[in-house]
Short mmCIF file of C-alpha atoms and ligand atoms in Angstrom, two decimals:
data_model
loop_
_atom_site.label_atom_id
_atom_site.label_comp_id
_atom_site.label_asym_id
_atom_site.label_seq_id
_atom_site.Cartn_x
_atom_site.Cartn_y
_atom_site.Cartn_z
CA MET A 8 -39.54 43.11 -131.06
CA GLU A 9 -36.33 44.28 -129.22
CA ARG A 10 -36.32 46.58 -125.51
CA THR A 11 -34.07 48.31 -123.56
CA LEU A 12 -33.94 49.28 -120.18
CA ILE A 13 -33.63 53.15 -119.82
CA LEU A 14 -32.87 54.62 -116.79
CA VAL A 15 -32.82 58.75 -115.66
CA LYS A 16 -30.24 58.58 -113.50
CA PRO A 17 -30.68 61.02 -110.31
CA ASP A 18 -29.18 64.33 -112.49
CA GLY A 19 -31.25 63.91 -115.05
CA VAL A 20 -34.37 64.07 -112.69
CA ARG A 21 -32.44 67.23 -110.36
CA ARG A 22 -32.01 68.88 -113.39
CA ASN A 23 -35.69 68.31 -114.72
CA LEU A 24 -34.50 66.43 -117.79
CA VAL A 25 -37.27 63.31 -118.00
CA GLY A 26 -39.23 64.56 -120.52
CA GLU A 27 -36.25 65.70 -122.48
CA VAL A 28 -35.25 62.55 -122.51
CA LEU A 29 -38.60 60.83 -123.10
CA SER A 30 -38.16 63.27 -126.07
CA ARG A 31 -35.43 61.98 -127.30
CA VAL A 32 -36.26 58.03 -127.53
CA GLU A 33 -39.43 59.02 -129.07
CA LYS A 34 -39.52 61.01 -131.10
CA LYS A 35 -36.10 58.94 -132.46
CA GLY A 36 -39.42 56.29 -133.24
CA TYR A 37 -38.99 54.11 -130.45
CA VAL A 38 -41.88 52.98 -128.07
CA ILE A 39 -41.97 53.31 -124.35
CA SER A 40 -43.19 50.56 -123.47
CA ALA A 41 -43.32 51.01 -118.79
CA LEU A 42 -41.88 53.53 -116.82
CA LYS A 43 -41.64 54.39 -112.89
CA MET A 44 -40.28 57.26 -111.18
CA LEU A 45 -38.56 55.67 -108.33
CA GLU A 46 -36.39 55.58 -105.27
CA ALA A 47 -33.58 52.99 -105.57
CA ASP A 48 -32.24 50.92 -102.53
CA ARG A 49 -28.55 49.50 -101.92
CA ALA A 50 -29.04 46.23 -103.06
CA LEU A 51 -31.19 47.16 -106.45
CA SER A 52 -28.40 49.98 -106.98
CA VAL A 53 -26.14 46.68 -106.42
CA ARG A 54 -27.48 44.14 -108.99
CA HIS A 55 -27.94 46.68 -111.80
CA TYR A 56 -24.61 47.65 -111.46
CA ALA A 57 -22.66 44.47 -110.86
CA GLU A 58 -20.71 44.01 -113.15
CA HIS A 59 -18.86 47.12 -112.30
CA GLU A 60 -17.96 45.77 -108.21
CA GLY A 61 -14.96 45.99 -107.12
CA LYS A 62 -14.57 49.06 -109.77
CA PRO A 63 -12.54 52.22 -108.41
CA PHE A 64 -15.95 54.21 -109.17
CA PHE A 65 -17.63 51.49 -107.98
CA GLU A 66 -19.07 52.95 -104.62
CA PRO A 67 -19.03 56.56 -105.81
CA LEU A 68 -21.85 54.76 -108.31
CA VAL A 69 -23.83 53.07 -105.98
CA GLU A 70 -24.06 55.81 -103.96
CA PHE A 71 -24.87 58.36 -106.30
CA MET A 72 -27.75 56.04 -108.10
CA LEU A 73 -28.82 56.53 -103.82
CA SER A 74 -28.81 60.48 -104.56
CA GLY A 75 -32.17 60.70 -105.31
CA PRO A 76 -35.27 59.63 -107.49
CA ILE A 77 -34.66 57.53 -110.70
CA VAL A 78 -36.85 56.70 -113.77
CA ALA A 79 -37.02 53.37 -114.86
CA VAL A 80 -38.26 53.01 -118.46
CA ILE A 81 -38.78 50.32 -121.13
CA ALA A 82 -38.36 51.65 -124.77
CA GLU A 83 -39.11 48.71 -127.29
CA GLY A 84 -38.43 49.16 -131.41
CA ASN A 85 -35.88 47.32 -133.50
CA ARG A 86 -32.48 47.40 -132.93
CA VAL A 87 -33.44 49.77 -130.02
CA ILE A 88 -30.20 48.97 -127.48
CA GLU A 89 -27.60 49.65 -130.15
CA GLY A 90 -30.10 53.00 -131.19
CA PHE A 91 -30.58 54.01 -127.91
CA ARG A 92 -26.87 53.79 -127.17
CA LYS A 93 -25.94 55.58 -129.78
CA LEU A 94 -28.54 58.65 -129.10
CA ALA A 95 -27.36 58.52 -124.98
CA GLY A 96 -23.40 59.06 -126.28
CA ALA A 97 -19.92 58.20 -125.17
CA THR A 98 -20.27 57.18 -121.12
CA ASP A 99 -17.68 60.01 -120.67
CA PRO A 100 -19.75 63.49 -121.32
CA THR A 101 -16.71 65.54 -121.92
CA VAL A 102 -16.18 63.56 -125.07
CA ALA A 103 -19.65 62.41 -126.67
CA GLU A 104 -20.93 63.74 -129.60
CA PRO A 105 -22.83 66.70 -129.10
CA GLY A 106 -26.21 66.11 -130.45
CA THR A 107 -26.28 62.46 -127.67
CA ILE A 108 -27.23 62.83 -124.48
CA ARG A 109 -24.66 63.19 -122.62
CA GLY A 110 -22.78 65.51 -125.40
CA ASP A 111 -25.67 67.54 -125.00
CA LEU A 112 -26.64 67.68 -121.77
CA ALA A 113 -23.79 66.67 -119.47
CA ARG A 114 -20.29 67.64 -118.87
CA ASP A 115 -17.54 66.60 -116.01
CA GLN A 116 -18.19 67.52 -112.56
CA GLY A 117 -15.32 66.98 -111.06
CA THR A 118 -16.68 64.36 -109.13
CA LYS A 119 -15.21 60.42 -108.55
CA VAL A 120 -18.43 58.57 -110.39
CA VAL A 121 -19.23 59.60 -114.53
CA GLN A 122 -22.65 61.76 -114.71
CA ASN A 123 -24.25 61.62 -116.99
CA ILE A 124 -28.25 61.48 -117.22
CA VAL A 125 -29.16 58.40 -118.36
CA HIS A 126 -28.17 54.18 -118.94
CA GLY A 127 -28.62 52.19 -121.17
CA SER A 128 -28.62 48.03 -121.70
CA ASP A 129 -25.91 46.91 -123.51
CA SER A 130 -27.03 43.51 -124.83
CA PRO A 131 -30.01 41.56 -125.63
CA GLU A 132 -29.23 39.75 -121.96
CA SER A 133 -28.67 42.88 -120.11
CA ALA A 134 -31.55 44.10 -121.27
CA ASP A 135 -33.59 40.98 -119.89
CA ARG A 136 -31.19 40.89 -116.92
CA GLU A 137 -32.23 44.63 -116.57
CA ILE A 138 -35.86 44.71 -116.85
CA LYS A 139 -36.97 42.05 -114.60
CA ILE A 140 -34.63 44.02 -111.24
CA PHE A 141 -36.33 47.10 -112.17
CA PHE A 142 -39.83 46.27 -113.46
CA PRO A 143 -39.97 42.65 -111.55
CA GLU A 144 -43.73 42.59 -111.92
CA LEU A 145 -44.05 41.80 -115.52
CA SER A 146 -42.31 38.87 -115.54
CA LYS A 147 -44.61 37.45 -112.95
P1 LIG B 203 -22.69 53.24 -120.14
O1 LIG B 203 -23.37 53.87 -118.81
O2 LIG B 203 -22.13 54.38 -120.84
O3 LIG B 203 -22.62 51.81 -120.30
P2 LIG B 203 -20.08 51.63 -117.66
O4 LIG B 203 -21.74 50.78 -117.59
O5 LIG B 203 -19.34 51.47 -118.02
O6 LIG B 203 -20.76 52.87 -118.62
O7 LIG B 203 -20.67 52.60 -116.67
C1 LIG B 203 -21.20 52.79 -115.58
C2 LIG B 203 -21.65 54.29 -115.12
O8 LIG B 203 -20.63 54.07 -114.32
C3 LIG B 203 -21.30 55.36 -116.45
O9 LIG B 203 -23.04 56.19 -116.97
C4 LIG B 203 -20.69 56.57 -115.31
C5 LIG B 203 -20.19 55.43 -114.17
N1 LIG B 203 -18.59 55.40 -114.52
C6 LIG B 203 -17.70 54.80 -115.80
N2 LIG B 203 -16.56 54.69 -115.91
C7 LIG B 203 -16.40 55.22 -115.18
C8 LIG B 203 -14.73 55.77 -114.85
N3 LIG B 203 -14.62 55.33 -115.26
N4 LIG B 203 -14.82 56.37 -113.88
C9 LIG B 203 -16.15 57.43 -113.27
N5 LIG B 203 -17.20 56.70 -113.07
C10 LIG B 203 -17.06 55.86 -114.52
MG1 LIG B 204 -23.55 49.96 -119.03
#
Protein backbone atom coordinates (compact mmCIF):
# COMPACT_ATOMS: atom_id res chain seq x y z
CA MET A 1 0.00 0.00 0.00
CA GLU A 2 1.37 3.44 -0.94
CA ARG A 3 2.12 5.83 1.92
CA THR A 4 2.68 9.57 2.09
CA LEU A 5 3.86 11.97 4.76
CA ILE A 6 1.47 14.82 5.49
CA LEU A 7 2.36 17.70 7.79
CA VAL A 8 -0.08 20.22 9.17
CA LYS A 9 2.38 23.09 9.41
CA PRO A 10 2.46 25.68 12.26
CA ASP A 11 -0.02 28.00 10.52
CA GLY A 12 -2.54 25.17 10.20
CA VAL A 13 -2.19 24.18 13.86
CA ARG A 14 -2.38 27.82 15.02
CA ARG A 15 -5.56 28.29 13.02
CA ASN A 16 -7.18 25.15 14.44
CA LEU A 17 -7.30 23.45 11.05
CA VAL A 18 -5.92 20.05 12.08
CA GLY A 19 -9.37 18.48 12.12
CA GLU A 20 -10.32 20.10 8.83
CA VAL A 21 -7.22 18.73 7.08
CA LEU A 22 -7.56 15.25 8.56
CA SER A 23 -11.25 15.23 7.74
CA ARG A 24 -10.56 15.94 4.06
CA VAL A 25 -7.98 13.16 3.94
CA GLU A 26 -10.35 10.68 5.57
CA LYS A 27 -13.40 11.72 3.53
CA LYS A 28 -11.39 11.19 0.35
CA GLY A 29 -10.98 7.61 1.56
CA TYR A 30 -7.35 7.49 2.61
CA VAL A 31 -6.44 5.79 5.85
CA ILE A 32 -4.51 7.61 8.57
CA SER A 33 -2.08 5.02 9.92
CA ALA A 34 0.11 7.18 12.16
CA LEU A 35 -0.24 10.60 13.74
CA LYS A 36 1.74 12.77 16.16
CA MET A 37 2.04 16.36 17.27
CA LEU A 38 5.58 17.64 17.73
CA GLU A 39 7.73 20.75 17.85
CA ALA A 40 10.33 20.47 15.12
CA ASP A 41 13.87 21.48 15.94
CA ARG A 42 16.21 23.14 13.46
CA ALA A 43 17.98 19.94 12.45
CA LEU A 44 14.69 18.18 11.69
CA SER A 45 13.37 21.12 9.71
CA VAL A 46 16.59 21.48 7.67
CA ARG A 47 16.67 17.75 6.97
CA HIS A 48 13.05 17.71 5.85
CA TYR A 49 13.50 20.66 3.46
CA ALA A 50 17.10 19.82 2.36
CA GLU A 51 16.13 20.02 -1.34
CA HIS A 52 15.48 23.76 -0.89
CA GLU A 53 18.82 24.63 0.75
CA GLY A 54 20.33 27.72 -0.90
CA LYS A 55 17.00 29.13 -2.12
CA PRO A 56 16.00 32.62 -0.89
CA PHE A 57 13.03 31.28 1.05
CA PHE A 58 14.99 28.47 2.77
CA GLU A 59 15.85 30.28 6.03
CA PRO A 60 12.36 31.79 6.41
CA LEU A 61 10.94 28.33 5.70
CA VAL A 62 13.06 26.66 8.38
CA GLU A 63 12.22 29.44 10.87
CA PHE A 64 8.53 29.18 10.06
CA MET A 65 8.57 25.42 10.73
CA LEU A 66 9.96 26.19 14.20
CA SER A 67 7.28 28.77 14.98
CA GLY A 68 4.88 26.36 16.65
CA PRO A 69 3.75 22.75 16.89
CA ILE A 70 3.13 20.69 13.78
CA VAL A 71 1.14 17.52 13.21
CA ALA A 72 2.79 14.70 11.27
CA VAL A 73 0.61 12.08 9.63
CA ILE A 74 1.15 8.97 7.55
CA ALA A 75 -1.75 8.41 5.16
CA GLU A 76 -2.17 5.25 3.10
CA GLY A 77 -4.00 4.26 -0.04
CA ASN A 78 -3.52 3.60 -3.72
CA ARG A 79 -1.96 6.70 -5.32
CA VAL A 80 -2.19 8.62 -2.05
CA ILE A 81 0.93 10.66 -2.89
CA GLU A 82 -0.65 12.12 -6.02
CA GLY A 83 -4.08 12.21 -4.41
CA PHE A 84 -3.03 14.23 -1.40
CA ARG A 85 -1.07 16.69 -3.57
CA LYS A 86 -4.34 17.27 -5.47
CA LEU A 87 -6.26 17.72 -2.20
CA ALA A 88 -3.60 20.21 -1.01
CA GLY A 89 -3.60 22.30 -4.19
CA ALA A 90 -0.89 24.49 -5.68
CA THR A 91 2.00 25.73 -3.52
CA ASP A 92 0.92 29.36 -3.95
CA PRO A 93 -2.39 29.69 -2.07
CA THR A 94 -3.46 32.70 -4.12
CA VAL A 95 -3.74 30.57 -7.23
CA ALA A 96 -4.53 27.21 -5.59
CA GLU A 97 -7.91 26.07 -6.87
CA PRO A 98 -10.93 26.63 -4.64
CA GLY A 99 -11.92 23.21 -3.33
CA THR A 100 -8.35 22.42 -2.30
CA ILE A 101 -6.96 22.82 1.21
CA ARG A 102 -4.67 25.67 0.21
CA GLY A 103 -7.20 27.23 -2.15
CA ASP A 104 -9.95 27.24 0.47
CA LEU A 105 -8.03 27.92 3.65
CA ALA A 106 -4.86 29.90 2.89
CA ARG A 107 -3.85 33.16 1.24
CA ASP A 108 -0.73 35.24 0.64
CA GLN A 109 0.24 36.81 3.96
CA GLY A 110 3.02 38.93 2.46
CA THR A 111 5.68 36.95 4.34
CA LYS A 112 9.05 35.79 2.95
CA VAL A 113 7.88 32.21 3.03
CA VAL A 114 4.56 31.04 1.66
CA GLN A 115 2.33 29.79 4.49
CA ASN A 116 0.11 27.13 2.99
CA ILE A 117 -1.05 24.93 5.87
CA VAL A 118 0.11 21.51 4.67
CA HIS A 119 3.04 19.55 3.32
CA GLY A 120 2.64 16.38 1.27
CA SER A 121 5.39 14.14 -0.10
CA ASP A 122 5.91 14.55 -3.85
CA SER A 123 7.21 11.07 -4.81
CA PRO A 124 7.59 7.57 -3.33
CA GLU A 125 11.27 8.33 -2.66
CA SER A 126 10.38 11.55 -0.81
CA ALA A 127 7.68 9.74 1.15
CA ASP A 128 10.12 7.04 2.33
CA ARG A 129 12.72 9.65 3.24
CA GLU A 130 10.27 11.93 5.05
CA ILE A 131 8.48 9.14 6.94
CA LYS A 132 11.89 8.05 8.31
CA ILE A 133 12.51 11.65 9.47
CA PHE A 134 9.21 12.07 11.30
CA PHE A 135 8.54 8.46 12.34
CA PRO A 136 12.00 6.94 12.93
CA GLU A 137 10.47 4.50 15.43
CA LEU A 138 8.53 2.78 12.62
CA SER A 139 11.65 1.65 10.76
CA LYS A 140 13.33 0.05 13.78
P1 LIG B 1 5.19 22.19 -1.85
O1 LIG B 1 4.96 22.41 -0.37
O2 LIG B 1 3.98 22.52 -2.66
O3 LIG B 1 5.78 20.83 -2.16
P2 LIG B 1 7.87 23.24 -2.30
O4 LIG B 1 8.38 21.91 -1.87
O5 LIG B 1 8.32 23.75 -3.62
O6 LIG B 1 6.27 23.28 -2.31
O7 LIG B 1 8.26 24.35 -1.21
C1 LIG B 1 8.21 24.05 0.17
C2 LIG B 1 7.52 25.19 0.87
O8 LIG B 1 8.32 26.37 0.76
C3 LIG B 1 6.17 25.57 0.26
O9 LIG B 1 5.12 24.80 0.78
C4 LIG B 1 6.06 27.01 0.61
C5 LIG B 1 7.48 27.52 0.56
N1 LIG B 1 7.82 28.09 -0.75
C6 LIG B 1 8.00 27.42 -1.93
N2 LIG B 1 8.32 28.24 -2.93
C7 LIG B 1 8.39 29.48 -2.39
C8 LIG B 1 8.68 30.79 -2.91
N3 LIG B 1 9.01 30.98 -4.20
N4 LIG B 1 8.62 31.84 -2.06
C9 LIG B 1 8.32 31.67 -0.76
N5 LIG B 1 8.05 30.48 -0.20
C10 LIG B 1 8.06 29.40 -0.99
MG1 LIG C 1 7.61 20.02 -1.63
